[in-house]
Coordinates of C-alpha atoms in Angstrom, one line a residue:
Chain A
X1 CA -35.2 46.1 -3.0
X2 CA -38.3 43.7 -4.4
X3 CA -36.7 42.8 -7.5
X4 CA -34.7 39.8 -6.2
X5 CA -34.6 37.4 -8.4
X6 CA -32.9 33.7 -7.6
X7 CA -32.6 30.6 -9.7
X8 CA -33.4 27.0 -8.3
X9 CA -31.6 24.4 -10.4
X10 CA -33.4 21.0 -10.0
X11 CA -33.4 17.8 -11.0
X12 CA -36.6 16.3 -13.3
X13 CA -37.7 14.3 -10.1
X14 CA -38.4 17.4 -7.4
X15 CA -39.7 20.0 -10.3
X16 CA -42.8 19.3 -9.0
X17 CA -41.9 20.0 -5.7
X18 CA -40.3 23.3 -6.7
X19 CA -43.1 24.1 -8.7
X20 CA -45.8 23.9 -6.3
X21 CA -44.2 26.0 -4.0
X22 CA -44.4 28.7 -6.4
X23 CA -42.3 31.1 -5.0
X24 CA -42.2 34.6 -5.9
X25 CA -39.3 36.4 -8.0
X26 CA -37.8 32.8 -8.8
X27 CA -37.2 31.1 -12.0
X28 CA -36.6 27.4 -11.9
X29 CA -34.3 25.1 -14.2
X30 CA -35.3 21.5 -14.3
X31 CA -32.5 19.1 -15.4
X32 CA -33.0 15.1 -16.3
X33 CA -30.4 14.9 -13.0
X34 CA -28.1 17.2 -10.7
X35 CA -24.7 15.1 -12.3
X36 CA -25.5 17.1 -15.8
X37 CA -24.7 20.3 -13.6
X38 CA -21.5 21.9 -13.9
X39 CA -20.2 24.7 -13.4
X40 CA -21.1 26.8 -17.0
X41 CA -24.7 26.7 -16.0
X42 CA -24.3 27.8 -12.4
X43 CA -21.8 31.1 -13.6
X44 CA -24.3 31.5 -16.5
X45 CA -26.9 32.7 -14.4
X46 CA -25.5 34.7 -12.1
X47 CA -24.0 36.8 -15.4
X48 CA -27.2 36.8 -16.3
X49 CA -28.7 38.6 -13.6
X50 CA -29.7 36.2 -11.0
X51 CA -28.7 37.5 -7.2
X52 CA -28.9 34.1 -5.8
X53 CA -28.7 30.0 -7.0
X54 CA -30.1 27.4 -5.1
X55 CA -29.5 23.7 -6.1
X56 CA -32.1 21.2 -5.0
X57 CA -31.4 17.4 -5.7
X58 CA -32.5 14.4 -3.8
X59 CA -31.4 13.5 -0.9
X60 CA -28.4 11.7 -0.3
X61 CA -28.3 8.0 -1.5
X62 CA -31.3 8.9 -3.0
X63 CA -30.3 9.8 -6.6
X64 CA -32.3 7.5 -9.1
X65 CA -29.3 7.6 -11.2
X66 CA -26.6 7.0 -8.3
X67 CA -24.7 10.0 -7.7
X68 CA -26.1 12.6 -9.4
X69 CA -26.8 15.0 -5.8
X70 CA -22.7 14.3 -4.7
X71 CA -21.6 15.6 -8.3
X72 CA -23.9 18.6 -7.8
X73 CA -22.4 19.1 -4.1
X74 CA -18.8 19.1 -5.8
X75 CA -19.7 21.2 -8.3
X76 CA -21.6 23.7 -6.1
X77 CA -18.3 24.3 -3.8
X78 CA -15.6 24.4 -6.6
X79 CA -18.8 27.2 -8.0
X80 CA -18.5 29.1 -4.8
X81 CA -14.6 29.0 -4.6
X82 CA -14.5 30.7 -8.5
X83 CA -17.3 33.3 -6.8
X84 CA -15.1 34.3 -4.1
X85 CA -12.5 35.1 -6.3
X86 CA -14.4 37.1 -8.6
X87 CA -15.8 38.9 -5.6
X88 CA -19.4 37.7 -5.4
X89 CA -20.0 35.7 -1.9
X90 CA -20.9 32.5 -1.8
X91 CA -23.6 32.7 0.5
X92 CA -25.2 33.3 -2.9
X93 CA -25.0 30.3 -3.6
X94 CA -26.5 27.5 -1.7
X95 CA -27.0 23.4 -2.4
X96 CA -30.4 21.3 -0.7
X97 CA -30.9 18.1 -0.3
X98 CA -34.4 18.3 -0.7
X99 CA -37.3 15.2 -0.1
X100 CA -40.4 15.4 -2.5
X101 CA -42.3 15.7 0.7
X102 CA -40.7 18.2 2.4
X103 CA -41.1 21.8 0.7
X104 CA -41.0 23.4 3.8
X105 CA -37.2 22.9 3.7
X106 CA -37.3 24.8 0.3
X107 CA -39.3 27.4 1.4
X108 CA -37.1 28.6 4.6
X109 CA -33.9 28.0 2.3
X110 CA -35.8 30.3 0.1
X111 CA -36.2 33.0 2.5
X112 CA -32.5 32.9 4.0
X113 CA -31.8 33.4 0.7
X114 CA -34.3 36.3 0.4
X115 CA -32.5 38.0 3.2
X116 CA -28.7 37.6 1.9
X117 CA -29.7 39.3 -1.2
X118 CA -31.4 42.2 0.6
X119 CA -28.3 42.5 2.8
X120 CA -26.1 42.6 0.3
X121 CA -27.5 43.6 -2.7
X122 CA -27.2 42.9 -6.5
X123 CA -24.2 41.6 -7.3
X124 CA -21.5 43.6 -8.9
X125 CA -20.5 41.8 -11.8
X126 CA -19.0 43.4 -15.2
X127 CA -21.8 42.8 -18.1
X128 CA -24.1 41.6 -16.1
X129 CA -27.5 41.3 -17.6
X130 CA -30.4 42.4 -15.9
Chain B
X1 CA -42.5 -13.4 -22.1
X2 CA -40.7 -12.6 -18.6
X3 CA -37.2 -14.9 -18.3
X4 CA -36.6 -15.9 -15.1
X5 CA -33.2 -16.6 -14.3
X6 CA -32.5 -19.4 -11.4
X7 CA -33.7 -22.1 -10.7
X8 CA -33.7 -22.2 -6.6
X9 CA -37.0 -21.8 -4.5
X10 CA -37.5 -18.0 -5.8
X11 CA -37.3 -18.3 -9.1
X12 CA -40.2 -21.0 -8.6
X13 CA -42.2 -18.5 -6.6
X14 CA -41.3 -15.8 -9.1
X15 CA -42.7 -18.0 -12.4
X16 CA -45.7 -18.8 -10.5
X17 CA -46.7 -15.3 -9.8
X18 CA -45.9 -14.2 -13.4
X19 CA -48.3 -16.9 -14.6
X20 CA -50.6 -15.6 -12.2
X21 CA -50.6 -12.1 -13.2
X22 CA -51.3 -13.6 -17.0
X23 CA -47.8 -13.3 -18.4
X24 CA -45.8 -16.1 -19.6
X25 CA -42.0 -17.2 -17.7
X26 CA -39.3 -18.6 -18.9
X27 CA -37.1 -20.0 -17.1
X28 CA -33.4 -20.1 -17.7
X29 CA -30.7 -22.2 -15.8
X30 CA -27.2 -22.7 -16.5
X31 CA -26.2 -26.4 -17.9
X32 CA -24.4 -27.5 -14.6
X33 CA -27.4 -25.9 -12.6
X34 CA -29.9 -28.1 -10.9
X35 CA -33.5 -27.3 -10.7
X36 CA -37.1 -28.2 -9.6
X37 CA -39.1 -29.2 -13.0
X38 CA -42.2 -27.2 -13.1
X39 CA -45.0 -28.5 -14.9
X40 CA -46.1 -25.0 -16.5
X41 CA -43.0 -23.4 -16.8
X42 CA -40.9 -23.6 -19.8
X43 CA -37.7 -24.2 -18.7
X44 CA -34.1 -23.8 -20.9
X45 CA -30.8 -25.0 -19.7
X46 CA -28.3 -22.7 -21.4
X47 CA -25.9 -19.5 -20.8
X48 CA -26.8 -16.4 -21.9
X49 CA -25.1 -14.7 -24.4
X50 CA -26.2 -11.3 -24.6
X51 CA -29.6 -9.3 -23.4
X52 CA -30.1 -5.9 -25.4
X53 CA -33.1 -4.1 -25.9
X54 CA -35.2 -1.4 -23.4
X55 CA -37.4 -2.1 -21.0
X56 CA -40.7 -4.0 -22.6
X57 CA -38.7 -4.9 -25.6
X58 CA -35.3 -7.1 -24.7
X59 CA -34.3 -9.4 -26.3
X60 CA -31.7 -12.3 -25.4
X61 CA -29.3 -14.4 -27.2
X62 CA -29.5 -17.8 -25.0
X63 CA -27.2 -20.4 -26.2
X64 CA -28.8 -23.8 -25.6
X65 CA -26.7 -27.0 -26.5
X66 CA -24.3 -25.1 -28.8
X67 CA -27.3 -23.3 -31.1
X68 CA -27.9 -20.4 -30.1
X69 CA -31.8 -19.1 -29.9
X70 CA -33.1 -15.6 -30.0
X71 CA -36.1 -14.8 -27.4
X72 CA -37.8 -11.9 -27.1
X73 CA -39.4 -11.0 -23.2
X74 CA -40.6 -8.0 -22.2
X75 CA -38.8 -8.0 -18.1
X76 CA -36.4 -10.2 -16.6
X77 CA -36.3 -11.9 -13.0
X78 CA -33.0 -12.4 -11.3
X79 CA -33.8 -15.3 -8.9
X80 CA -30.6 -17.0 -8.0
X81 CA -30.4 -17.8 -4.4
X82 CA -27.8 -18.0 -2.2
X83 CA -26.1 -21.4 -1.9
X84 CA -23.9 -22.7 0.8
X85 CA -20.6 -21.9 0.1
X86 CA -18.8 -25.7 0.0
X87 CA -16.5 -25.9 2.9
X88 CA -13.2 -27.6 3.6
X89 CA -13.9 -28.9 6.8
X90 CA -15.5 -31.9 7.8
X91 CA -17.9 -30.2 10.3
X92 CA -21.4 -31.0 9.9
X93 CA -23.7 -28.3 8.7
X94 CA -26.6 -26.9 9.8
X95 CA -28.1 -27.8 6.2
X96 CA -27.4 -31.3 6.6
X97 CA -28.6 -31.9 10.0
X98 CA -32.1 -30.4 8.1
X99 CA -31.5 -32.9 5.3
X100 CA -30.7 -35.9 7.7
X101 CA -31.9 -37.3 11.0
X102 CA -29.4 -36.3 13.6
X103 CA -32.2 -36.2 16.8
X104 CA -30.5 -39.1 18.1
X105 CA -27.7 -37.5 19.0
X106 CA -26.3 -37.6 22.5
X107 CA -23.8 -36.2 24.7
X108 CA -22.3 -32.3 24.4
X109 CA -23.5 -31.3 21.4
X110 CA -22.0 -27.8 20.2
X111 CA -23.8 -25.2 17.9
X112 CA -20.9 -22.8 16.0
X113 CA -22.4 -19.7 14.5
X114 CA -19.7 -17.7 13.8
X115 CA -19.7 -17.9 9.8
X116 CA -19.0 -14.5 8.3
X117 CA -22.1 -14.5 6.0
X118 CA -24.4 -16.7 7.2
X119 CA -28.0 -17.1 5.8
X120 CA -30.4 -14.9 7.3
X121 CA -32.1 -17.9 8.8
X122 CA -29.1 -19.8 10.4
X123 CA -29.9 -18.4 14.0
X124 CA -33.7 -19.7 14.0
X125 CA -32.9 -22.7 12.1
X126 CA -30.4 -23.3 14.8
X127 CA -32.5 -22.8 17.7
X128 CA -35.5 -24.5 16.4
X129 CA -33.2 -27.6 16.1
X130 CA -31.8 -27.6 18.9
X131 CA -35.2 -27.9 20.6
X132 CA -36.0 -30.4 18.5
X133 CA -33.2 -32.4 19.5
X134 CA -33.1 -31.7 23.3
X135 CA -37.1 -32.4 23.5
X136 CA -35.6 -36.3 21.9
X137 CA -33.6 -36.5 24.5
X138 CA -33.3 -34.5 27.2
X139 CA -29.7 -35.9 28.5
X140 CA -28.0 -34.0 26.1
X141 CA -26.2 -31.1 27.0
X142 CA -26.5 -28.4 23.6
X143 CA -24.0 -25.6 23.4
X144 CA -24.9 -22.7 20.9
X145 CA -21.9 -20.6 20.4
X146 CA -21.8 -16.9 18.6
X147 CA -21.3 -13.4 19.1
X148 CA -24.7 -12.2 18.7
X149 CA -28.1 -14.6 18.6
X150 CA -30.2 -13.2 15.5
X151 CA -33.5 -14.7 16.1
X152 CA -36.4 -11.9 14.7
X153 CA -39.8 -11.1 15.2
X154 CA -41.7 -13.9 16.9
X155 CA -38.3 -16.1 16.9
X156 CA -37.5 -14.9 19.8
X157 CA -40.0 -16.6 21.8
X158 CA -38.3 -20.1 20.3
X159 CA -35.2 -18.0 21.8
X160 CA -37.1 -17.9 24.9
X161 CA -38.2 -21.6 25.1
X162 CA -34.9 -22.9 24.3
X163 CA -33.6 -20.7 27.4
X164 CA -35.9 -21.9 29.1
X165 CA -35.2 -25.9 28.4
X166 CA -32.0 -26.0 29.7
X167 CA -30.1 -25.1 25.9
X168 CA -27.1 -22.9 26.7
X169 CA -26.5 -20.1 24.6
X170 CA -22.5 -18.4 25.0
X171 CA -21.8 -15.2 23.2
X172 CA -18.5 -15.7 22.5
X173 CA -15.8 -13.9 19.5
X174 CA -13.2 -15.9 20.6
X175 CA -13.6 -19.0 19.8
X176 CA -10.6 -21.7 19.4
X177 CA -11.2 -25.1 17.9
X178 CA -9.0 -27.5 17.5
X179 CA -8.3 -31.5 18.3
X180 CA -11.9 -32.3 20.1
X181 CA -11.3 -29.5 22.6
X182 CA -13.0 -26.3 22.2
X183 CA -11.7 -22.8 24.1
X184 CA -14.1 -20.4 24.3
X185 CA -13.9 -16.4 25.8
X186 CA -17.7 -15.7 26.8
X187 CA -18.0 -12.1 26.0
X188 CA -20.0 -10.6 29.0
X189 CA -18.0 -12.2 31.8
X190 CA -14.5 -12.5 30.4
X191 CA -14.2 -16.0 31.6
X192 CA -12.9 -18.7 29.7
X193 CA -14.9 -21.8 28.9
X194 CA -13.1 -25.4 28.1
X195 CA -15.8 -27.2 26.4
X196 CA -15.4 -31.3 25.1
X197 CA -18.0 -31.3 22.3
X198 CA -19.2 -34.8 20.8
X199 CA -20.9 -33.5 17.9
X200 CA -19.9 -29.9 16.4
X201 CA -22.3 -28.3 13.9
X202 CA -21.3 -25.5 11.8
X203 CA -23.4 -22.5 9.9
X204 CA -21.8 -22.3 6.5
X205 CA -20.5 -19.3 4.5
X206 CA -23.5 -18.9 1.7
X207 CA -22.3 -17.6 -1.9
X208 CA -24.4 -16.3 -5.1
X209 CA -23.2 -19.0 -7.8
X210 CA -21.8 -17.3 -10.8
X211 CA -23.5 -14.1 -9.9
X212 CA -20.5 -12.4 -11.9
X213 CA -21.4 -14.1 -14.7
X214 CA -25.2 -13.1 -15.2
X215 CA -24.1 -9.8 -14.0
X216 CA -21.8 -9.3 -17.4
X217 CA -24.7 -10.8 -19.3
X218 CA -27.3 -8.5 -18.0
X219 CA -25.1 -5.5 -17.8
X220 CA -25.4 -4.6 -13.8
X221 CA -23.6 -4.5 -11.0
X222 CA -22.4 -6.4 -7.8
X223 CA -21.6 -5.5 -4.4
X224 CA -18.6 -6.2 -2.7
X225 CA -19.9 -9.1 -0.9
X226 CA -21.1 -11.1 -4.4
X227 CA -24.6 -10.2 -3.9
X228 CA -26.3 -7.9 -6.8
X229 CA -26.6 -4.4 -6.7
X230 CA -29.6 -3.1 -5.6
X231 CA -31.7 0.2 -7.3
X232 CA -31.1 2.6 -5.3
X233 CA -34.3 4.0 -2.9
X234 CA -36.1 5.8 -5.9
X235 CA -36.2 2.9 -8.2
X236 CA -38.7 1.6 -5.6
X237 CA -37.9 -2.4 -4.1
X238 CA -36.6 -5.1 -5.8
X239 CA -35.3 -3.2 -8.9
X240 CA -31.7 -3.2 -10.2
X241 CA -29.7 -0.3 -11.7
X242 CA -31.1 -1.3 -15.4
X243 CA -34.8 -0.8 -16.5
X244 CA -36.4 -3.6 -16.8
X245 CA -34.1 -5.7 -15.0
X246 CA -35.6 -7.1 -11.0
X247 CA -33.4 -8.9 -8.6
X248 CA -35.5 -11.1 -5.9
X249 CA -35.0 -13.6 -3.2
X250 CA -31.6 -13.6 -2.0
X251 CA -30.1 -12.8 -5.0
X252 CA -29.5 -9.2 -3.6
X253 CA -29.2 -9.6 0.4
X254 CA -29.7 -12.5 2.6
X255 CA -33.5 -12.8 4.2
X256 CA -35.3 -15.3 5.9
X257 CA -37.6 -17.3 3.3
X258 CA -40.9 -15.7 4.1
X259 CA -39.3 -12.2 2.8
X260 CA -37.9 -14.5 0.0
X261 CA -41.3 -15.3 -0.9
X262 CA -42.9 -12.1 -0.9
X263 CA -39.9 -10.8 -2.7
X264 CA -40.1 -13.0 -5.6
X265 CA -43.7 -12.5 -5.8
X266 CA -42.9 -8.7 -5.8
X267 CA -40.1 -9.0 -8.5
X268 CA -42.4 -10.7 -10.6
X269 CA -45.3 -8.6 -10.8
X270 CA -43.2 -5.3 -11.3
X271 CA -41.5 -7.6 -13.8
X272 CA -44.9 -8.3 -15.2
X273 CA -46.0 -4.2 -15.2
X274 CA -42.6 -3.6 -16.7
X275 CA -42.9 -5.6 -19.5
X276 CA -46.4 -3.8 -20.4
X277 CA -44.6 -0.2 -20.1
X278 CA -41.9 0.3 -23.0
X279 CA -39.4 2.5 -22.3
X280 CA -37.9 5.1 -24.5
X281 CA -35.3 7.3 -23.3
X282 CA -33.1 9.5 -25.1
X283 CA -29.5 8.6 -25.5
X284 CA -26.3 10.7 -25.0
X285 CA -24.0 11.1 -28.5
X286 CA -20.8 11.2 -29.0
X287 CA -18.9 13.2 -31.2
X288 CA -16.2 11.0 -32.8
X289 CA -13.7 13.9 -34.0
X290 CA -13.9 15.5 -30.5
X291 CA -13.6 12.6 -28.4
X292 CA -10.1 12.0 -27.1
X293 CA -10.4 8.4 -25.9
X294 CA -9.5 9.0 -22.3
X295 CA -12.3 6.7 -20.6
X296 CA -13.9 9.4 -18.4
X297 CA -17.4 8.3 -19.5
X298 CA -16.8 4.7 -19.4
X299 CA -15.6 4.6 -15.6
X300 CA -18.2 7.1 -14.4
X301 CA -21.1 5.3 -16.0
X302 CA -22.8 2.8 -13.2
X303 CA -25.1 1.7 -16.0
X304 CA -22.6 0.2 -18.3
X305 CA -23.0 2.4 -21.2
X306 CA -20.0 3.7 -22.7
X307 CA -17.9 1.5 -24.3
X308 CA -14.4 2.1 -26.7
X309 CA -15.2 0.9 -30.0
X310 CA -13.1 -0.6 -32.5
X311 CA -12.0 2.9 -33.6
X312 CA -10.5 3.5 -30.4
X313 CA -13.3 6.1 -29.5
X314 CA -16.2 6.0 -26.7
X315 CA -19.4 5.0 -28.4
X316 CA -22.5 4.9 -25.5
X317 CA -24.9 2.1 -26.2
X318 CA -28.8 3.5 -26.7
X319 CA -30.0 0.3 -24.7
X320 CA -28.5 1.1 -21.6
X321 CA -28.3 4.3 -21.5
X322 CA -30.5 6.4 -18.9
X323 CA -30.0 9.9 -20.1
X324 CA -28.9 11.2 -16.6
X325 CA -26.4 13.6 -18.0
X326 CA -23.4 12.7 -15.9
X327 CA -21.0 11.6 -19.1
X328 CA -21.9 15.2 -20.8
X329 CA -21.3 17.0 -17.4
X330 CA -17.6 15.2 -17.3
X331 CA -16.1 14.9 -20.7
X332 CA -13.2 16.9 -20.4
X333 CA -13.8 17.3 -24.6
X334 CA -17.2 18.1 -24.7
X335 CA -18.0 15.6 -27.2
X336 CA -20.7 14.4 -25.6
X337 CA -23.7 15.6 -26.1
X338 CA -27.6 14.9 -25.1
X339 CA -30.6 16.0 -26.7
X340 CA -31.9 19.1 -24.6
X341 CA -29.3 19.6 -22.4
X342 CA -26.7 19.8 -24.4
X343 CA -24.1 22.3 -23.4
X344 CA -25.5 25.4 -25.9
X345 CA -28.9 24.0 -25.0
X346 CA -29.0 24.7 -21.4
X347 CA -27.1 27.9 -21.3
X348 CA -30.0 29.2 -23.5
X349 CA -32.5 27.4 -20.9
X350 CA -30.8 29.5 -18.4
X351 CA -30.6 32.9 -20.1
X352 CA -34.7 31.9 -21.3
X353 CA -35.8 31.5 -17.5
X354 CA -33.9 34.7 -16.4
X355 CA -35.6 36.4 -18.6
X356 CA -38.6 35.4 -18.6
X357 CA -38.0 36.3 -14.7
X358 CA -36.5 39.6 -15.0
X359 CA -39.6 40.6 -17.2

């Protein structure tokens, strides 16, 4: 299966980041900050075809804005709870506290991810796009 | 025009530097506030009323003398230092044996540092004085009581030297105090000390004067101690939570006053750069039929920017707004909403990129 495709949400301070690590079969989302995240947005793309979501915000106590990363984190587990229920797992799902600095952590995320989707596949959603 | 606001030994730092860098200060103190007069530095006794604008553009309602006067400055300074709290006791301070001479002194002199928050100084200022004293006259026996000795840097070789001239230094919690007689528990050994001081000198509590007060005004925020808010990490140093807005000296945390100076010279040239960059950010909106009035926005906002208005609905002030999203994440009736990520908005940005991926 090479036709993976995962969604990284981030916030407008590591697109750059994200960007330059132009990774393949990924589509990224860039947000003013991680608190505007909520759970439509999250749902919306996996209904829309993406196998996996990764979250990057800042790192903790980092958030230009305060607490933009810990609304993110809250928002990412009540996200993987609803996906469990529908009968997605929520290893699809995963949230990073990423440094502008440190890609690397991106990149192995990225990868774990990689693997999780080949193990399990597409997901099985009704009316899913892809 | 940068406003400086203070008028203790950072705010004079800060106006010099900012007349330095080419801008112009001015300097604004409250009427019971005393201050330094500064020959090039306009300086306004007055309170201020209210400070709106953005970032390169505020401007500030100052009353002075009952009229009230309109200013416009491009950044503001907070410079108001930390001032010992006035205590109850009749202990001499450690400021007022720098004020006055007390190297005359004789007999058990005892050195209590055990104020809860002391001025990042107190310990050196302590020590160094106590040298100073016991190099007068060496008959005196000098006691200098606390829990931990925070001497930093290079300070701890006046540690060292007063060691090392006889000054005896007792880390001590439990200290009791009363009638003459001192009782003190010396931490390491568990043996308890009955110590007769002569002279007692205290540290004192230090306070931010009316820090409350220009907080409202300027729209940020406090910790729980009284100092303000820092920015957090990404801001960068000596910002506060609003653009535009820099808190130096020990306005913000207690330092010792060569970081004070560097601070305030800090403050003021971001100040300076800040008031040469306007900011315009978008604003989040609220729909009036929609909202429901139940305060979500206005208690999870750190910057101040929802309000109720007189309608009895939220209505988010374009000044202080930052355009991080949070309110339109929250609002349990979606009647917020923010130019571009807006809730229809961004589930289009999210079905565009998938497509664009699954392409």
């Amino acid at each position: 299966m090479n036709d993976c495709s995962i969604l990284i949400i981030c916030c407008e301070k590591m697109k750059e980041t994200v960007e330059r690590a132009s990774l393949e079969n990924s589509a990224v989302l860039a947000l003013p900050c991680l608190g505007r995240i909520d759970e439509a947005v999250i749902l919306r793309a996996f209904r829309k075809g993406a196998d996996a979501v990764i979250v990057a915000g800042c790192v903790e106590g980092n958030c230009k804005y305060n607490s933009g990363n810990y609304q993110a984190r809250r928002c990412v587990n009540e996200v993987r709870d609803i996906l469990e229920e529908i009968g997605i797992s929520g290893e699809r799902l995963e949230i990073l506290n990423l440094s502008p600095n440190q890609a690397v952590d991106l990149v192995n995320l990225f990868e774990n991810m990689k693997e999780v989707v080949l193990r399990l596949g597409h997901p099985d959603i009704l009316g899913a796009e892809r | 025009m940068i406003l400086i606001v203070g008028g203790g030994k950072s705010s004079e730092i800060a106006a010099e530097e900012v007349i330095r860098q080419g801008a112009v200060p001015l300097r604004l103190v409250l009427p019971e506030e005393t201050f330094s007069f500064l020959p090039d530095v306009e300086t306004v006794k007055g309170r201020l009323l209210s400070f709106t604008g953005v970032q390169g553009n505020f401007q500030a309602e100052i009353e002075i003398d009952r009229e009230v006067k309109k200013f416009n400055v491009g950044a503001a300074v907070i410079a108001v230092d930390e001032t010992p709290k006035v205590s109850d006791t009749d202990c001499i301070t450690l400021s007022s044996i720098l004020e006055n001479n007390y190297l005359k002194c004789s007999g058990t002199i005892v050195i209590l540092l055990d104020a809860k928050k002391p001025s990042r100084a107190s310990h050196i200022v302590a020590v160094e004085k106590a040298i100073e004293i016991k190099d007068n006259n060496p008959d005196c026996r000098i006691y200098i009581i606390t829990p931990e000795v925070r001497t930093f840097g290079l300070d701890e070789l006046e540690y060292c030297k007063a060691q090392k001239k006889g000054i005896i230094f007792i880390r001590a919690e439990d200290i009791k105090h009363s009638s003459g007689k001192m009782k003190v528990t010396d931490s390491p050994s568990g043996k308890v000390l009955d110590i007769t001081p002569d002279l007692v000198i205290t540290d004192e509590e230090q306070e931010v004067k009316n820090a409350a007060l220009w907080a409202k005004a300027f729209s940020i925020n406090l910790y729980e101690d009284g100092h303000f808010r820092l920015g957090n990490v990404s801001r960068g140093p000596v910002t506060s939570m609003r653009n535009g807005v820099f808190l130096c000296g020990t306005a913000s945390r207690a330092l010792l006053p060569r970081e004070m100076d560097t601070s305030a010279r800090a403050a003021a040239t971001r100040a300076v750069t800040a008031s040469q960059t306007p900011l315009m950010l978008n604003s989040a909106e609220v729909d009036e039929e929609k909202c429901a009035s139940c305060m979500t926005c206005v208690r999870v906002c750190l910057f101040h920017a929802p309000s109720i208005n007189e309608k009895g609905k939220s209505e988010i002030c374009r000044d202080l707004c930052q355009s991080c999203g949070l309110c339109v994440n929250l609002c349990p009736a979606s009647a917020i909403s923010f130019k571009g990520v807006s809730r229809i908005e961004l589930r289009n940005a999210v079905d565009d990129v998938l497509r664009c991926l699954h392409e």
